Coordinates of C-alpha atoms in Angstrom, one line a residue:
D283 CA 95.4 75.8 97.0
Y284 CA 93.5 77.4 100.0
N285 CA 89.9 78.0 99.0
T286 CA 88.1 81.1 100.3
D287 CA 84.9 80.8 98.1
M288 CA 82.8 80.0 101.2
Y289 CA 83.1 83.7 102.2
D290 CA 82.0 85.0 98.9
T291 CA 78.2 84.7 99.4
G292 CA 75.5 87.1 100.5
L293 CA 77.7 90.1 99.8
T294 CA 77.0 93.4 98.1
N295 CA 79.3 94.7 95.3
I296 CA 80.9 98.0 96.1
P297 CA 79.8 100.4 93.3
T298 CA 82.4 102.2 91.2
S299 CA 83.6 105.6 92.2
S300 CA 83.8 108.8 90.1
E301 CA 86.9 109.9 91.9
V302 CA 90.1 108.3 90.6
R303 CA 93.6 108.9 92.0
T304 CA 96.9 107.9 90.4
E305 CA 99.3 106.2 92.7
Y306 CA 102.4 103.9 92.4
F307 CA 103.3 100.8 94.2
P308 CA 105.9 100.8 95.6
H309 CA 105.9 104.6 96.0
A310 CA 108.5 107.1 96.8
P311 CA 109.0 107.8 100.5
G312 CA 106.1 110.0 101.7
N313 CA 104.6 110.4 98.2
Y314 CA 102.0 107.9 96.9
G315 CA 101.9 109.7 93.6
S316 CA 105.5 109.1 92.7
P317 CA 107.2 105.8 91.9
A318 CA 109.9 104.4 94.0
S319 CA 111.7 103.1 90.9
S320 CA 111.1 102.4 87.2
S321 CA 109.6 99.0 88.1
S322 CA 106.9 100.5 90.3
R323 CA 103.3 99.7 89.2
K324 CA 101.1 102.6 88.2
L325 CA 97.6 102.4 89.7
Y326 CA 94.4 104.2 89.0
R327 CA 92.7 103.9 92.3
K328 CA 88.9 104.3 92.7
V329 CA 88.6 106.4 95.8
Y330 CA 86.1 106.1 98.7
R331 CA 86.0 108.6 101.6
D332 CA 84.1 108.5 104.9
Q333 CA 81.8 105.6 103.8
H334 CA 80.3 102.7 105.7
F335 CA 80.1 99.2 104.2
T336 CA 78.5 96.0 105.5
N337 CA 79.2 92.5 104.0
A338 CA 80.8 94.1 101.0
K339 CA 82.7 92.8 98.0
L340 CA 85.3 94.8 96.1
P341 CA 85.3 93.8 92.4
Y342 CA 88.6 93.1 90.8
N343 CA 90.7 95.8 89.1
Y344 CA 89.3 98.5 91.3
N345 CA 92.7 98.9 93.0
A346 CA 90.7 101.0 95.5
L347 CA 91.8 103.6 98.0
F348 CA 89.5 103.7 101.1
V349 CA 90.0 106.8 103.4
N350 CA 88.4 106.9 106.9
C351 CA 86.0 104.1 105.9
T352 CA 84.3 101.6 108.2
F353 CA 83.7 97.9 107.3
D354 CA 81.2 95.8 109.2
E355 CA 81.2 92.0 109.0
T356 CA 83.0 90.6 105.9
L357 CA 84.9 92.5 103.3
F358 CA 85.8 90.3 100.4
I359 CA 88.5 91.4 97.9
D360 CA 88.0 89.8 94.5
A361 CA 90.8 88.8 92.2
S362 CA 91.4 85.9 89.7
K363 CA 92.5 82.4 90.6
T364 CA 94.0 81.6 87.2
T365 CA 94.2 84.5 84.7
S366 CA 96.7 87.3 84.6
S367 CA 94.5 90.3 84.0
Y368 CA 92.3 90.6 87.1
Y369 CA 94.0 91.9 90.2
N370 CA 93.3 94.2 93.2
N371 CA 96.0 96.3 94.9
V372 CA 94.0 98.0 97.7
R373 CA 95.1 100.8 100.1
F374 CA 93.3 101.4 103.3
D375 CA 94.0 104.7 105.1
N376 CA 92.8 105.2 108.7
C377 CA 90.0 102.7 108.3
T378 CA 88.0 100.7 110.9
F379 CA 87.3 96.9 110.4
N380 CA 84.5 95.3 112.5
G381 CA 85.0 92.0 110.8
P382 CA 87.5 90.0 108.7
I383 CA 89.1 90.9 105.4
V384 CA 89.0 87.9 103.0
T385 CA 90.4 87.7 99.5
D386 CA 90.1 85.4 96.6
T387 CA 93.1 83.1 96.1
P388 CA 95.3 83.8 93.1
S389 CA 97.2 80.9 91.7
S390 CA 100.6 82.6 92.4
L391 CA 102.0 85.6 94.3
K392 CA 102.2 88.8 92.3
W393 CA 103.2 91.2 95.0
Q394 CA 102.7 94.5 93.1
Y395 CA 99.3 93.4 91.7
N396 CA 97.4 91.6 94.5
C397 CA 98.1 93.6 97.7
L398 CA 96.4 94.8 100.9
Y399 CA 98.2 98.0 102.0
F400 CA 97.3 99.6 105.4
T401 CA 98.5 103.1 106.0
G402 CA 97.7 105.5 108.8
S403 CA 96.2 103.9 111.9
A404 CA 93.9 101.0 111.2
T405 CA 91.4 99.9 113.8
F406 CA 90.5 96.2 113.9
N407 CA 87.5 95.1 116.0
N408 CA 86.9 91.7 114.4
D409 CA 84.1 89.8 116.2
T410 CA 82.8 88.0 113.1
L411 CA 85.5 85.6 112.1
T412 CA 87.5 85.6 115.3
E413 CA 90.1 83.0 114.2
A414 CA 91.4 85.3 111.5
T415 CA 91.5 89.1 111.0
I416 CA 93.0 89.0 107.5
L417 CA 92.6 85.9 105.3
A418 CA 94.5 86.7 102.1
P419 CA 96.3 83.7 100.6
H420 CA 98.8 84.7 97.9
F421 CA 98.2 88.4 98.5
N422 CA 101.0 90.8 99.6
V423 CA 99.9 92.1 103.0
N424 CA 101.6 95.4 104.1
L425 CA 100.6 96.5 107.6
G426 CA 101.9 100.0 108.0
N427 CA 103.4 102.5 105.6
T428 CA 106.5 101.7 103.5
T429 CA 107.9 104.8 105.3
P430 CA 106.8 104.3 109.0
I431 CA 105.2 107.4 110.5
A432 CA 105.5 108.1 114.2
G433 CA 102.2 107.8 116.0
N434 CA 100.5 105.5 113.6
E435 CA 99.6 102.2 115.2
N436 CA 97.8 99.0 114.2
V437 CA 96.3 96.5 116.7
L438 CA 95.0 93.1 115.4
T439 CA 93.5 90.1 117.2
G440 CA 93.4 86.8 115.3
A441 CA 95.6 85.3 112.6
I442 CA 97.0 87.3 109.6
V443 CA 97.2 85.0 106.6
G444 CA 98.9 86.3 103.5
G445 CA 101.3 85.3 100.7
I446 CA 103.9 87.6 102.1
V447 CA 103.3 89.7 105.2
D448 CA 105.3 92.8 106.2
V449 CA 104.6 94.5 109.5
R450 CA 106.0 98.1 109.7
G451 CA 106.1 100.8 112.3
N452 CA 104.0 100.3 115.5
A453 CA 101.9 97.2 115.6
N454 CA 100.4 94.8 118.2
V455 CA 99.4 91.4 116.8
Y456 CA 97.5 89.2 119.2
G457 CA 97.6 86.1 117.1
T458 CA 99.6 84.3 114.4
I459 CA 101.2 85.6 111.2
I460 CA 101.1 83.0 108.5
S461 CA 102.9 83.6 105.2
M462 CA 101.9 80.9 102.7
C463 CA 104.2 81.7 99.8
D464 CA 107.1 79.4 99.2
T465 CA 110.1 81.8 99.0
T466 CA 112.9 79.3 98.6
S467 CA 113.4 80.2 95.0
W468 CA 114.5 83.8 95.9
T469 CA 117.9 84.5 97.4
S470 CA 116.7 87.8 98.9
G471 CA 113.6 89.9 99.2
Y472 CA 110.0 88.6 99.1
V473 CA 110.1 87.4 102.7
T474 CA 108.0 88.2 105.7
N475 CA 109.5 91.1 107.7
I476 CA 108.6 92.1 111.2
G477 CA 109.6 95.6 112.1
V478 CA 110.7 96.3 108.6
S479 CA 111.8 99.9 107.7
L480 CA 112.6 101.7 104.5
T481 CA 116.3 100.8 104.6
D482 CA 115.8 97.1 105.2
G483 CA 112.8 96.5 103.1
G484 CA 113.3 92.9 102.1
S485 CA 116.5 90.9 102.5

């Protein structure tokens, strides 16, 4: 029931992109274009490369891929609070964040549908909302590749708030990780993992 509507003001919608890339989530090791299993979700990602955004809002169902992009001030990821057809599974590859990432608050966790997935080396220089770097209630937050790659590193200052949070590979978090999803109904999987690798991905 956390409300993030206060951050969804004065923002500019990110326009659609003519470049679309097919990916899967979860994907096969080292291959975003191949499914990890028959239950993987197929995504048609709108692709943005080498762009600069300030106080931006990503409309729902873009399922975007941002490559080498920079975000100043707030980046708001739209979804739906109540319906089942408006989602955002977003991948950021080697991006820089000079402010917080904030999402809408879905009514329940749908980990393949509402997701923030950080691959490569992300740079977080958050000086706008210093108490939280990522504020994403009921979103699946994956910091680092599902197959960790040597040399990639993520450094964050401030809280990371998500539905489920996984930290993979090399990461320094100067703050608090808060997973808001009640996972007691699941006997395994769907839990926050610190230092998770491909072979122990959720148990």
